[in-house]
C-alpha positions as protocol buffer text, in pm:
chain_id: "A"
residue {
  index: 1
  type: MET
  ca { x: 2045 y: 12937 z: 1872 }
}
residue {
  index: 2
  type: GLY
  ca { x: 1927 y: 13265 z: 2042 }
}
residue {
  index: 3
  type: LEU
  ca { x: 1637 y: 13034 z: 2182 }
}
residue {
  index: 4
  type: PHE
  ca { x: 1862 y: 12784 z: 2314 }
}
residue {
  index: 5
  type: ARG
  ca { x: 2056 y: 13048 z: 2489 }
}
residue {
  index: 6
  type: SER
  ca { x: 1742 y: 13212 z: 2654 }
}
residue {
  index: 7
  type: LYS
  ca { x: 1628 y: 12876 z: 2768 }
}
residue {
  index: 8
  type: LYS
  ca { x: 1989 y: 12781 z: 2901 }
}
residue {
  index: 9
  type: ILE
  ca { x: 1965 y: 13148 z: 3100 }
}
residue {
  index: 10
  type: GLN
  ca { x: 1611 y: 13070 z: 3223 }
}
residue {
  index: 11
  type: SER
  ca { x: 1722 y: 12737 z: 3357 }
}
residue {
  index: 12
  type: LEU
  ca { x: 2025 y: 12868 z: 3510 }
}
residue {
  index: 13
  type: LEU
  ca { x: 1804 y: 13133 z: 3680 }
}
residue {
  index: 14
  type: ILE
  ca { x: 1569 y: 12915 z: 3821 }
}
residue {
  index: 15
  type: PHE
  ca { x: 1847 y: 12698 z: 3965 }
}
residue {
  index: 16
  type: ILE
  ca { x: 2014 y: 13004 z: 4135 }
}
residue {
  index: 17
  type: ILE
  ca { x: 1692 y: 13085 z: 4295 }
}
residue {
  index: 18
  type: ALA
  ca { x: 1634 y: 12753 z: 4399 }
}
residue {
  index: 19
  type: VAL
  ca { x: 1954 y: 12721 z: 4572 }
}
residue {
  index: 20
  type: VAL
  ca { x: 1936 y: 13050 z: 4750 }
}
residue {
  index: 21
  type: ALA
  ca { x: 1567 y: 12941 z: 4872 }
}
residue {
  index: 22
  type: ILE
  ca { x: 1741 y: 12627 z: 5017 }
}
residue {
  index: 23
  type: LEU
  ca { x: 2031 y: 12819 z: 5171 }
}
residue {
  index: 24
  type: TRP
  ca { x: 1791 y: 13082 z: 5334 }
}
residue {
  index: 25
  type: ILE
  ca { x: 1576 y: 12786 z: 5478 }
}
residue {
  index: 26
  type: PHE
  ca { x: 1873 y: 12586 z: 5609 }
}
residue {
  index: 27
  type: GLN
  ca { x: 2020 y: 12879 z: 5768 }
}
residue {
  index: 28
  type: LYS
  ca { x: 1699 y: 13007 z: 5952 }
}
residue {
  index: 29
  type: ASN
  ca { x: 1666 y: 12647 z: 6077 }
}
residue {
  index: 30
  type: LEU
  ca { x: 2011 y: 12661 z: 6234 }
}
residue {
  index: 31
  type: MET
  ca { x: 1923 y: 13036 z: 6352 }
}
residue {
  index: 32
  type: ASN
  ca { x: 1666 y: 12888 z: 6569 }
}
residue {
  index: 33
  type: ILE
  ca { x: 1978 y: 12815 z: 6829 }
}
residue {
  index: 34
  type: PHE
  ca { x: 1874 y: 12462 z: 6902 }
}
residue {
  index: 35
  type: VAL
  ca { x: 1869 y: 12418 z: 7298 }
}
residue {
  index: 36
  type: PHE
  ca { x: 1689 y: 12776 z: 7353 }
}
residue {
  index: 37
  type: SER
  ca { x: 1348 y: 12694 z: 7246 }
}
residue {
  index: 38
  type: GLN
  ca { x: 1093 y: 12472 z: 7420 }
}
residue {
  index: 39
  type: PRO
  ca { x: 1014 y: 12146 z: 7191 }
}
residue {
  index: 40
  type: PRO
  ca { x: 645 y: 12112 z: 7105 }
}
residue {
  index: 41
  type: PRO
  ca { x: 455 y: 11872 z: 7385 }
}
residue {
  index: 42
  type: ASN
  ca { x: 412 y: 11603 z: 7094 }
}
residue {
  index: 43
  type: GLU
  ca { x: 775 y: 11579 z: 6975 }
}
residue {
  index: 44
  type: GLU
  ca { x: 914 y: 11251 z: 7043 }
}
residue {
  index: 45
  type: VAL
  ca { x: 1227 y: 11198 z: 7263 }
}
residue {
  index: 46
  type: VAL
  ca { x: 1503 y: 11047 z: 7062 }
}
residue {
  index: 47
  type: GLU
  ca { x: 1683 y: 10799 z: 7291 }
}
residue {
  index: 48
  type: SER
  ca { x: 1934 y: 10656 z: 7036 }
}
residue {
  index: 49
  type: GLN
  ca { x: 2056 y: 10718 z: 6685 }
}
residue {
  index: 50
  type: ASN
  ca { x: 2006 y: 10503 z: 6392 }
}
residue {
  index: 51
  type: THR
  ca { x: 2346 y: 10509 z: 6200 }
}
residue {
  index: 52
  type: ASP
  ca { x: 2183 y: 10291 z: 5914 }
}
residue {
  index: 53
  type: ILE
  ca { x: 1977 y: 10593 z: 5798 }
}
residue {
  index: 54
  type: PRO
  ca { x: 2163 y: 10756 z: 5496 }
}
residue {
  index: 55
  type: TYR
  ca { x: 2207 y: 11090 z: 5552 }
}
residue {
  index: 56
  type: LEU
  ca { x: 2161 y: 11419 z: 5316 }
}
residue {
  index: 57
  type: GLU
  ca { x: 2455 y: 11590 z: 5418 }
}
residue {
  index: 58
  type: LYS
  ca { x: 2765 y: 11569 z: 5651 }
}
residue {
  index: 59
  type: ILE
  ca { x: 2959 y: 11852 z: 5779 }
}
residue {
  index: 60
  type: ASP
  ca { x: 3307 y: 11767 z: 5985 }
}
residue {
  index: 61
  type: ASN
  ca { x: 3415 y: 12032 z: 6237 }
}
residue {
  index: 62
  type: PHE
  ca { x: 3077 y: 12190 z: 6252 }
}
residue {
  index: 63
  type: ILE
  ca { x: 3021 y: 12523 z: 6462 }
}
residue {
  index: 64
  type: ILE
  ca { x: 2750 y: 12792 z: 6460 }
}
residue {
  index: 65
  type: LYS
  ca { x: 2760 y: 13091 z: 6665 }
}
residue {
  index: 66
  type: GLU
  ca { x: 2453 y: 13345 z: 6750 }
}
residue {
  index: 67
  type: TYR
  ca { x: 2470 y: 13684 z: 6823 }
}
residue {
  index: 68
  type: SER
  ca { x: 2225 y: 13936 z: 6984 }
}
residue {
  index: 69
  type: ASN
  ca { x: 2078 y: 14224 z: 6767 }
}
residue {
  index: 70
  type: ASN
  ca { x: 2365 y: 14428 z: 6923 }
}
residue {
  index: 71
  type: GLN
  ca { x: 2631 y: 14189 z: 6777 }
}
residue {
  index: 72
  type: VAL
  ca { x: 2690 y: 14047 z: 7105 }
}
residue {
  index: 73
  type: LEU
  ca { x: 2814 y: 13681 z: 7116 }
}
residue {
  index: 74
  type: LEU
  ca { x: 2521 y: 13479 z: 7309 }
}
residue {
  index: 75
  type: HIS
  ca { x: 2649 y: 13129 z: 7236 }
}
residue {
  index: 76
  type: THR
  ca { x: 2812 y: 12885 z: 7021 }
}
residue {
  index: 77
  type: ILE
  ca { x: 2738 y: 12529 z: 6908 }
}
residue {
  index: 78
  type: GLU
  ca { x: 3027 y: 12297 z: 6819 }
}
residue {
  index: 79
  type: ALA
  ca { x: 3008 y: 11933 z: 6685 }
}
residue {
  index: 80
  type: ASP
  ca { x: 3244 y: 11698 z: 6532 }
}
residue {
  index: 81
  type: VAL
  ca { x: 2996 y: 11579 z: 6292 }
}
residue {
  index: 82
  type: TYR
  ca { x: 2671 y: 11710 z: 6168 }
}
residue {
  index: 83
  type: LYS
  ca { x: 2454 y: 11480 z: 5950 }
}
residue {
  index: 84
  type: SER
  ca { x: 2119 y: 11594 z: 5843 }
}
residue {
  index: 85
  type: PHE
  ca { x: 1835 y: 11365 z: 5716 }
}
residue {
  index: 86
  type: LYS
  ca { x: 1513 y: 11334 z: 5515 }
}
residue {
  index: 87
  type: ASN
  ca { x: 1241 y: 11242 z: 5759 }
}
residue {
  index: 88
  type: ALA
  ca { x: 1460 y: 11238 z: 6092 }
}
residue {
  index: 89
  type: PRO
  ca { x: 1641 y: 11499 z: 6329 }
}
residue {
  index: 90
  type: VAL
  ca { x: 1966 y: 11625 z: 6283 }
}
residue {
  index: 91
  type: GLN
  ca { x: 2247 y: 11422 z: 6455 }
}
residue {
  index: 92
  type: LEU
  ca { x: 2540 y: 11562 z: 6604 }
}
residue {
  index: 93
  type: GLU
  ca { x: 2832 y: 11372 z: 6726 }
}
residue {
  index: 94
  type: THR
  ca { x: 3075 y: 11492 z: 7016 }
}
residue {
  index: 95
  type: VAL
  ca { x: 2871 y: 11820 z: 7072 }
}
residue {
  index: 96
  type: LYS
  ca { x: 2966 y: 12104 z: 7281 }
}
residue {
  index: 97
  type: VAL
  ca { x: 2741 y: 12418 z: 7373 }
}
residue {
  index: 98
  type: THR
  ca { x: 2906 y: 12722 z: 7525 }
}
residue {
  index: 99
  type: THR
  ca { x: 2695 y: 13011 z: 7671 }
}
residue {
  index: 100
  type: PHE
  ca { x: 2835 y: 13389 z: 7726 }
}
residue {
  index: 101
  type: ASP
  ca { x: 2765 y: 13682 z: 7947 }
}
residue {
  index: 102
  type: GLU
  ca { x: 2698 y: 14033 z: 7824 }
}
residue {
  index: 103
  type: LEU
  ca { x: 3081 y: 14104 z: 7893 }
}
residue {
  index: 104
  type: GLN
  ca { x: 3174 y: 13813 z: 7685 }
}
residue {
  index: 105
  type: ASN
  ca { x: 3279 y: 13577 z: 7935 }
}
residue {
  index: 106
  type: LYS
  ca { x: 3197 y: 13221 z: 7939 }
}
residue {
  index: 107
  type: ASN
  ca { x: 2892 y: 13144 z: 8153 }
}
residue {
  index: 108
  type: LEU
  ca { x: 2846 y: 12772 z: 8094 }
}
residue {
  index: 109
  type: THR
  ca { x: 2945 y: 12470 z: 7886 }
}
residue {
  index: 110
  type: LEU
  ca { x: 2754 y: 12130 z: 7812 }
}
residue {
  index: 111
  type: LYS
  ca { x: 2923 y: 11869 z: 7653 }
}
residue {
  index: 112
  type: SER
  ca { x: 2782 y: 11528 z: 7520 }
}
residue {
  index: 113
  type: ASP
  ca { x: 2881 y: 11256 z: 7284 }
}
residue {
  index: 114
  type: ARG
  ca { x: 2570 y: 11267 z: 7082 }
}
residue {
  index: 115
  type: ALA
  ca { x: 2252 y: 11499 z: 7069 }
}
residue {
  index: 116
  type: VAL
  ca { x: 2008 y: 11519 z: 6766 }
}
residue {
  index: 117
  type: ILE
  ca { x: 1812 y: 11857 z: 6659 }
}
residue {
  index: 118
  type: PHE
  ca { x: 1447 y: 11872 z: 6574 }
}
residue {
  index: 119
  type: LYS
  ca { x: 1287 y: 12102 z: 6332 }
}
residue {
  index: 120
  type: SER
  ca { x: 1173 y: 12320 z: 6617 }
}
residue {
  index: 121
  type: GLY
  ca { x: 1497 y: 12396 z: 6688 }
}
residue {
  index: 122
  type: ALA
  ca { x: 1492 y: 12201 z: 7009 }
}
residue {
  index: 123
  type: ILE
  ca { x: 1838 y: 11994 z: 7078 }
}
residue {
  index: 124
  type: HIS
  ca { x: 1816 y: 11658 z: 7285 }
}
residue {
  index: 125
  type: PHE
  ca { x: 2111 y: 11579 z: 7440 }
}
residue {
  index: 126
  type: ILE
  ca { x: 2170 y: 11201 z: 7464 }
}
residue {
  index: 127
  type: ASP
  ca { x: 2298 y: 10995 z: 7754 }
}
residue {
  index: 128
  type: GLN
  ca { x: 2569 y: 11132 z: 7949 }
}
residue {
  index: 129
  type: VAL
  ca { x: 2589 y: 11525 z: 7963 }
}
residue {
  index: 130
  type: GLU
  ca { x: 2867 y: 11723 z: 8135 }
}
residue {
  index: 131
  type: ILE
  ca { x: 2772 y: 12085 z: 8269 }
}
residue {
  index: 132
  type: LYS
  ca { x: 3047 y: 12298 z: 8349 }
}
residue {
  index: 133
  type: THR
  ca { x: 2974 y: 12628 z: 8517 }
}
residue {
  index: 134
  type: MET
  ca { x: 3200 y: 12950 z: 8519 }
}
residue {
  index: 135
  type: SER
  ca { x: 3375 y: 12879 z: 8823 }
}
residue {
  index: 136
  type: GLY
  ca { x: 3490 y: 12552 z: 8668 }
}
residue {
  index: 137
  type: ILE
  ca { x: 3277 y: 12322 z: 8885 }
}
residue {
  index: 138
  type: SER
  ca { x: 3150 y: 12028 z: 8681 }
}
residue {
  index: 139
  type: HIS
  ca { x: 2791 y: 11827 z: 8691 }
}
residue {
  index: 140
  type: GLU
  ca { x: 2786 y: 11493 z: 8529 }
}
residue {
  index: 141
  type: ILE
  ca { x: 2420 y: 11380 z: 8438 }
}
residue {
  index: 142
  type: ASP
  ca { x: 2228 y: 11110 z: 8240 }
}
residue {
  index: 143
  type: THR
  ca { x: 1896 y: 11240 z: 8097 }
}
residue {
  index: 144
  type: GLU
  ca { x: 1693 y: 11245 z: 7802 }
}
residue {
  index: 145
  type: LEU
  ca { x: 1640 y: 11615 z: 7736 }
}
residue {
  index: 146
  type: LEU
  ca { x: 1802 y: 11928 z: 7847 }
}
residue {
  index: 147
  type: ILE
  ca { x: 1682 y: 12267 z: 7769 }
}
residue {
  index: 148
  type: VAL
  ca { x: 1850 y: 12606 z: 7798 }
}
residue {
  index: 149
  type: LYS
  ca { x: 1629 y: 12904 z: 7810 }
}
residue {
  index: 150
  type: ASP
  ca { x: 1606 y: 13239 z: 7969 }
}
residue {
  index: 151
  type: GLY
  ca { x: 1935 y: 13185 z: 8172 }
}
residue {
  index: 152
  type: GLN
  ca { x: 1832 y: 12863 z: 8298 }
}
residue {
  index: 153
  type: ILE
  ca { x: 1878 y: 12504 z: 8238 }
}
residue {
  index: 154
  type: ASN
  ca { x: 1578 y: 12262 z: 8284 }
}
residue {
  index: 155
  type: SER
  ca { x: 1456 y: 11938 z: 8226 }
}
residue {
  index: 156
  type: ASN
  ca { x: 1126 y: 11746 z: 8330 }
}
residue {
  index: 157
  type: ARG
  ca { x: 1287 y: 11402 z: 8246 }
}
residue {
  index: 158
  type: ARG
  ca { x: 1448 y: 11129 z: 8476 }
}
residue {
  index: 159
  type: ILE
  ca { x: 1777 y: 11270 z: 8569 }
}
residue {
  index: 160
  type: VAL
  ca { x: 2071 y: 11039 z: 8695 }
}
residue {
  index: 161
  type: TYR
  ca { x: 2359 y: 11273 z: 8856 }
}
residue {
  index: 162
  type: LEU
  ca { x: 2668 y: 11148 z: 8896 }
}
residue {
  index: 163
  type: GLY
  ca { x: 2859 y: 11270 z: 9216 }
}
residue {
  index: 164
  type: GLU
  ca { x: 3184 y: 11186 z: 9337 }
}
residue {
  index: 165
  type: THR
  ca { x: 3053 y: 10914 z: 9586 }
}
residue {
  index: 166
  type: ALA
  ca { x: 2700 y: 10886 z: 9501 }
}
residue {
  index: 167
  type: LYS
  ca { x: 2452 y: 10821 z: 9223 }
}
residue {
  index: 168
  type: ILE
  ca { x: 2140 y: 11030 z: 9243 }
}
residue {
  index: 169
  type: ILE
  ca { x: 1836 y: 10993 z: 9064 }
}
residue {
  index: 170
  type: ALA
  ca { x: 1556 y: 11250 z: 9034 }
}
residue {
  index: 171
  type: GLU
  ca { x: 1242 y: 11332 z: 8815 }
}
residue {
  index: 172
  type: GLY
  ca { x: 1381 y: 11626 z: 8686 }
}
residue {
  index: 173
  type: MET
  ca { x: 1601 y: 11957 z: 8749 }
}
residue {
  index: 174
  type: ASP
  ca { x: 1657 y: 12308 z: 8716 }
}
residue {
  index: 175
  type: MET
  ca { x: 1986 y: 12533 z: 8742 }
}
residue {
  index: 176
  type: ASP
  ca { x: 2036 y: 12902 z: 8674 }
}
residue {
  index: 177
  type: LEU
  ca { x: 2380 y: 12975 z: 8453 }
}
residue {
  index: 178
  type: ASP
  ca { x: 2537 y: 13198 z: 8670 }
}
residue {
  index: 179
  type: ARG
  ca { x: 2506 y: 12993 z: 8979 }
}
residue {
  index: 180
  type: ASP
  ca { x: 2663 y: 12656 z: 9113 }
}
residue {
  index: 181
  type: ILE
  ca { x: 2318 y: 12552 z: 9264 }
}
residue {
  index: 182
  type: MET
  ca { x: 2126 y: 12282 z: 9075 }
}
residue {
  index: 183
  type: ASN
  ca { x: 1783 y: 12152 z: 9184 }
}
residue {
  index: 184
  type: LEU
  ca { x: 1687 y: 11800 z: 9160 }
}
residue {
  index: 185
  type: ASN
  ca { x: 1338 y: 11801 z: 9165 }
}
residue {
  index: 186
  type: GLY
  ca { x: 1061 y: 11542 z: 9268 }
}
residue {
  index: 187
  type: GLU
  ca { x: 1132 y: 11216 z: 9439 }
}
residue {
  index: 188
  type: VAL
  ca { x: 1519 y: 11185 z: 9500 }
}
residue {
  index: 189
  type: GLN
  ca { x: 1720 y: 10893 z: 9553 }
}
residue {
  index: 190
  type: ILE
  ca { x: 2084 y: 10886 z: 9672 }
}
residue {
  index: 191
  type: LEU
  ca { x: 2274 y: 10594 z: 9614 }
}
residue {
  index: 192
  type: GLN
  ca { x: 2584 y: 10611 z: 9834 }
}
residue {
  index: 193
  type: ASP
  ca { x: 2913 y: 10438 z: 9735 }
}
residue {
  index: 194
  type: THR
  ca { x: 2918 y: 10308 z: 10093 }
}
residue {
  index: 195
  type: GLY
  ca { x: 2575 y: 10119 z: 10021 }
}
residue {
  index: 196
  type: ALA
  ca { x: 2370 y: 10352 z: 10190 }
}
residue {
  index: 197
  type: ILE
  ca { x: 2034 y: 10472 z: 10030 }
}
residue {
  index: 198
  type: ILE
  ca { x: 1876 y: 10804 z: 10113 }
}
residue {
  index: 199
  type: ASP
  ca { x: 1496 y: 10890 z: 9972 }
}
residue {
  index: 200
  type: THR
  ca { x: 1415 y: 11228 z: 9985 }
}
residue {
  index: 201
  type: LYS
  ca { x: 1247 y: 11502 z: 9768 }
}
residue {
  index: 202
  type: ASP
  ca { x: 1366 y: 11816 z: 9578 }
}
residue {
  index: 203
  type: LEU
  ca { x: 1705 y: 11815 z: 9656 }
}
residue {
  index: 204
  type: LEU
  ca { x: 1968 y: 12111 z: 9626 }
}
residue {
  index: 205
  type: ILE
  ca { x: 2295 y: 12063 z: 9509 }
}
residue {
  index: 206
  type: ASN
  ca { x: 2520 y: 12343 z: 9621 }
}
residue {
  index: 207
  type: GLN
  ca { x: 2880 y: 12384 z: 9506 }
}
residue {
  index: 208
  type: GLU
  ca { x: 2929 y: 12753 z: 9547 }
}
residue {
  index: 209
  type: GLY
  ca { x: 3244 y: 12899 z: 9703 }
}
residue {
  index: 210
  type: GLY
  ca { x: 3386 y: 12545 z: 9751 }
}
residue {
  index: 211
  type: VAL
  ca { x: 3109 y: 12386 z: 9969 }
}
residue {
  index: 212
  type: LYS
  ca { x: 2972 y: 12062 z: 9854 }
}
residue {
  index: 213
  type: LYS
  ca { x: 2643 y: 11985 z: 10010 }
}
residue {
  index: 214
  type: TYR
  ca { x: 2330 y: 11816 z: 9944 }
}
residue {
  index: 215
  type: VAL
  ca { x: 2023 y: 11956 z: 10102 }
}
residue {
  index: 216
  type: SER
  ca { x: 1659 y: 11891 z: 10147 }
}
residue {
  index: 217
  type: LYS
  ca { x: 1418 y: 12040 z: 10355 }
}
residue {
  index: 218
  type: GLU
  ca { x: 1168 y: 11738 z: 10288 }
}
residue {
  index: 219
  type: PRO
  ca { x: 1117 y: 11407 z: 10509 }
}
residue {
  index: 220
  type: THR
  ca { x: 1390 y: 11171 z: 10452 }
}
residue {
  index: 221
  type: VAL
  ca { x: 1460 y: 10792 z: 10480 }
}
residue {
  index: 222
  type: TYR
  ca { x: 1841 y: 10685 z: 10533 }
}
residue {
  index: 223
  type: ARG
  ca { x: 1889 y: 10308 z: 10497 }
}
residue {
  index: 224
  type: SER
  ca { x: 2233 y: 10124 z: 10548 }
}
residue {
  index: 225
  type: ASN
  ca { x: 2257 y: 9738 z: 10616 }
}
residue {
  index: 226
  type: GLN
  ca { x: 2002 y: 9689 z: 10909 }
}
residue {
  index: 227
  type: ASN
  ca { x: 1923 y: 10038 z: 11014 }
}
residue {
  index: 228
  type: ILE
  ca { x: 1647 y: 10240 z: 10894 }
}
residue {
  index: 229
  type: VAL
  ca { x: 1639 y: 10632 z: 10980 }
}
residue {
  index: 230
  type: ASN
  ca { x: 1337 y: 10839 z: 10945 }
}
residue {
  index: 231
  type: ALA
  ca { x: 1401 y: 11214 z: 10966 }
}
residue {
  index: 232
  type: ASP
  ca { x: 1084 y: 11458 z: 10930 }
}
residue {
  index: 233
  type: LYS
  ca { x: 1264 y: 11770 z: 10840 }
}
residue {
  index: 234
  type: GLY
  ca { x: 1533 y: 11679 z: 10575 }
}
residue {
  index: 235
  type: ILE
  ca { x: 1882 y: 11636 z: 10524 }
}
residue {
  index: 236
  type: ASP
  ca { x: 2201 y: 11819 z: 10464 }
}
residue {
  index: 237
  type: VAL
  ca { x: 2484 y: 11629 z: 10360 }
}
residue {
  index: 238
  type: ASP
  ca { x: 2867 y: 11768 z: 10357 }
}
residue {
  index: 239
  type: MET
  ca { x: 3060 y: 11587 z: 10068 }
}
residue {
  index: 240
  type: ASN
  ca { x: 3348 y: 11758 z: 10223 }
}
residue {
  index: 241
  type: SER
  ca { x: 3338 y: 11630 z: 10574 }
}
residue {
  index: 242
  type: LYS
  ca { x: 3159 y: 11308 z: 10507 }
}
residue {
  index: 243
  type: LEU
  ca { x: 2908 y: 11424 z: 10740 }
}
residue {
  index: 244
  type: THR
  ca { x: 2515 y: 11369 z: 10675 }
}
residue {
  index: 245
  type: LYS
  ca { x: 2282 y: 11563 z: 10896 }
}
residue {
  index: 246
  type: LEU
  ca { x: 1934 y: 11404 z: 10921 }
}
residue {
  index: 247
  type: LEU
  ca { x: 1702 y: 11723 z: 11058 }
}
residue {
  index: 248
  type: GLY
  ca { x: 1404 y: 11714 z: 11280 }
}
residue {
  index: 249
  type: ASN
  ca { x: 1241 y: 11433 z: 11496 }
}
residue {
  index: 250
  type: VAL
  ca { x: 1502 y: 11115 z: 11399 }
}
residue {
  index: 251
  type: ASP
  ca { x: 1391 y: 10757 z: 11443 }
}
residue {
  index: 252
  type: ILE
  ca { x: 1643 y: 10488 z: 11390 }
}
residue {
  index: 253
  type: LEU
  ca { x: 1533 y: 10121 z: 11392 }
}
residue {
  index: 254
  type: ASP
  ca { x: 1778 y: 9862 z: 11380 }
}
residue {
  index: 255
  type: GLY
  ca { x: 1588 y: 9559 z: 11268 }
}
residue {
  index: 256
  type: SER
  ca { x: 1577 y: 9391 z: 11610 }
}
residue {
  index: 257
  type: GLY
  ca { x: 1272 y: 9561 z: 11687 }
}
residue {
  index: 258
  type: SER
  ca { x: 1430 y: 9822 z: 11908 }
}
residue {
  index: 259
  type: SER
  ca { x: 1409 y: 10188 z: 11827 }
}
residue {
  index: 260
  type: LEU
  ca { x: 1619 y: 10509 z: 11903 }
}
residue {
  index: 261
  type: LYS
  ca { x: 1450 y: 10850 z: 11879 }
}
residue {
  index: 262
  type: SER
  ca { x: 1666 y: 11184 z: 11875 }
}
residue {
  index: 263
  type: TYR
  ca { x: 1665 y: 11521 z: 11689 }
}
residue {
  index: 264
  type: ASP
  ca { x: 1927 y: 11661 z: 11440 }
}
residue {
  index: 265
  type: LEU
  ca { x: 2109 y: 11331 z: 11380 }
}
residue {
  index: 266
  type: ILE
  ca { x: 2489 y: 11365 z: 11264 }
}
residue {
  index: 267
  type: ILE
  ca { x: 2599 y: 11044 z: 11048 }
}
residue {
  index: 268
  type: ASP
  ca { x: 2981 y: 11054 z: 11035 }
}
residue {
  index: 269
  type: GLN
  ca { x: 3087 y: 10838 z: 10738 }
}
residue {
  index: 270
  type: SER
  ca { x: 3460 y: 10912 z: 10719 }
}
residue {
  index: 271
  type: ASN
  ca { x: 3732 y: 10654 z: 10740 }
}
residue {
  index: 272
  type: GLY
  ca { x: 3463 y: 10375 z: 10626 }
}
residue {
  index: 273
  type: GLY
  ca { x: 3264 y: 10404 z: 10934 }
}
residue {
  index: 274
  type: GLU
  ca { x: 2908 y: 10493 z: 11015 }
}
residue {
  index: 275
  type: ILE
  ca { x: 2897 y: 10653 z: 11344 }
}
residue {
  index: 276
  type: PHE
  ca { x: 2528 y: 10811 z: 11462 }
}
residue {
  index: 277
  type: MET
  ca { x: 2575 y: 11094 z: 11703 }
}
residue {
  index: 278
  type: SER
  ca { x: 2309 y: 11375 z: 11860 }
}
residue {
  index: 279
  type: ASP
  ca { x: 2370 y: 11617 z: 12123 }
}
residue {
  index: 280
  type: SER
  ca { x: 1970 y: 11646 z: 12164 }
}
residue {
  index: 281
  type: PRO
  ca { x: 1738 y: 11449 z: 12417 }
}
residue {
  index: 282
  type: SER
  ca { x: 1742 y: 11081 z: 12269 }
}
residue {
  index: 283
  type: ARG
  ca { x: 1558 y: 10770 z: 12390 }
}
residue {
  index: 284
  type: PHE
  ca { x: 1638 y: 10408 z: 12314 }
}
residue {
  index: 285
  type: LYS
  ca { x: 1347 y: 10166 z: 12390 }
}
residue {
  index: 286
  type: SER
  ca { x: 1338 y: 9770 z: 12340 }
}
residue {
  index: 287
  type: SER
  ca { x: 1102 y: 9503 z: 12468 }
}
residue {
  index: 288
  type: THR
  ca { x: 1287 y: 9509 z: 12825 }
}
residue {
  index: 289
  type: VAL
  ca { x: 1418 y: 9845 z: 12865 }
}
residue {
  index: 290
  type: ASP
  ca { x: 1333 y: 10235 z: 12832 }
}
residue {
  index: 291
  type: ILE
  ca { x: 1630 y: 10466 z: 12842 }
}
residue {
  index: 292
  type: LYS
  ca { x: 1600 y: 10856 z: 12809 }
}
residue {
  index: 293
  type: SER
  ca { x: 1944 y: 11076 z: 12819 }
}
residue {
  index: 294
  type: LYS
  ca { x: 2069 y: 11398 z: 12682 }
}
residue {
  index: 295
  type: LYS
  ca { x: 2327 y: 11283 z: 12427 }
}
residue {
  index: 296
  type: MET
  ca { x: 2395 y: 10930 z: 12225 }
}
residue {
  index: 297
  type: HIS
  ca { x: 2665 y: 10802 z: 12017 }
}
residue {
  index: 298
  type: TYR
  ca { x: 2599 y: 10480 z: 11837 }
}
residue {
  index: 299
  type: ASP
  ca { x: 2863 y: 10298 z: 11611 }
}
residue {
  index: 300
  type: ALA
  ca { x: 2629 y: 10142 z: 11336 }
}
residue {
  index: 301
  type: ILE
  ca { x: 2901 y: 9887 z: 11228 }
}
residue {
  index: 302
  type: SER
  ca { x: 2965 y: 9728 z: 11603 }
}
residue {
  index: 303
  type: LYS
  ca { x: 2627 y: 9794 z: 11709 }
}
residue {
  index: 304
  type: LYS
  ca { x: 2787 y: 9978 z: 12022 }
}
residue {
  index: 305
  type: LEU
  ca { x: 2548 y: 10245 z: 12175 }
}
residue {
  index: 306
  type: LYS
  ca { x: 2640 y: 10513 z: 12418 }
}
residue {
  index: 307
  type: LEU
  ca { x: 2359 y: 10718 z: 12600 }
}
residue {
  index: 308
  type: MET
  ca { x: 2530 y: 11018 z: 12787 }
}
residue {
  index: 309
  type: ASP
  ca { x: 2421 y: 11299 z: 13038 }
}
residue {
  index: 310
  type: GLU
  ca { x: 2132 y: 11262 z: 13290 }
}
residue {
  index: 311
  type: VAL
  ca { x: 2087 y: 10933 z: 13181 }
}
residue {
  index: 312
  type: VAL
  ca { x: 1746 y: 10763 z: 13320 }
}
residue {
  index: 313
  type: ALA
  ca { x: 1648 y: 10392 z: 13264 }
}
residue {
  index: 314
  type: VAL
  ca { x: 1337 y: 10202 z: 13315 }
}
residue {
  index: 315
  type: TYR
  ca { x: 1358 y: 9814 z: 13295 }
}
residue {
  index: 316
  type: GLU
  ca { x: 1059 y: 9603 z: 13241 }
}
């Protein structure tokens, strides 16, 4: 009987030690804090979740908090559903990550319907992600991977930014946690609701202080209907006033073979219109005429061109 009890006690001790070890490993995995570490280069991006895989554990209303060494709350991760698997990343459903500053004020919130967590501790937000800054400005993007690290959000994957009146496609992004400025990196294409398409590079989205601007200093091409506009010094789009500035030397092609050259062109898209304006020297040239002026006003919809101030025309 004594031997039986001894074996029973030994088995119980072994079981307790095993459980403690498992919990310690599980806790360590969680405390890596997911989004705050860079995934290894060979780690594959999970673009969709396979709901057919049986899970090992499911937790509803999941939440975890991480604190600094001084017991200052750094961030929280919440999810409606947490699922762990044997040979697959952890899955989260309806995910919310909130970061905090040193005064415990909310810095930024990231939300997504789905996400996966790898053993490395990296979290991949899947499909649409909403980023809400401390001032209440919201950014909605579609991408494969976002990483929060050292006060910044970064992605080197394809980005689709969903603006109020445009969809913007870029090769990556970066953003400071405490500012309402986002950089869309690499080749950038702006698809406006009006049908116009703008091609540029390294676009800055600035929403600080109530402004709403898209700015680039790189050569830019604007296309709408039969008009193509090339600008060599970038673009400045004011979403509040619906004014687009094409900067530097500007060349407008209308599809008929004629060209209109100017400098610092303003495109007014308010009230459904498309007016090209410039207060800089302009030049219209076709197969039959060459006209120079100090100012120009061109209605791209009605095809009416006004050249004003010291107009000089040469007919061939």
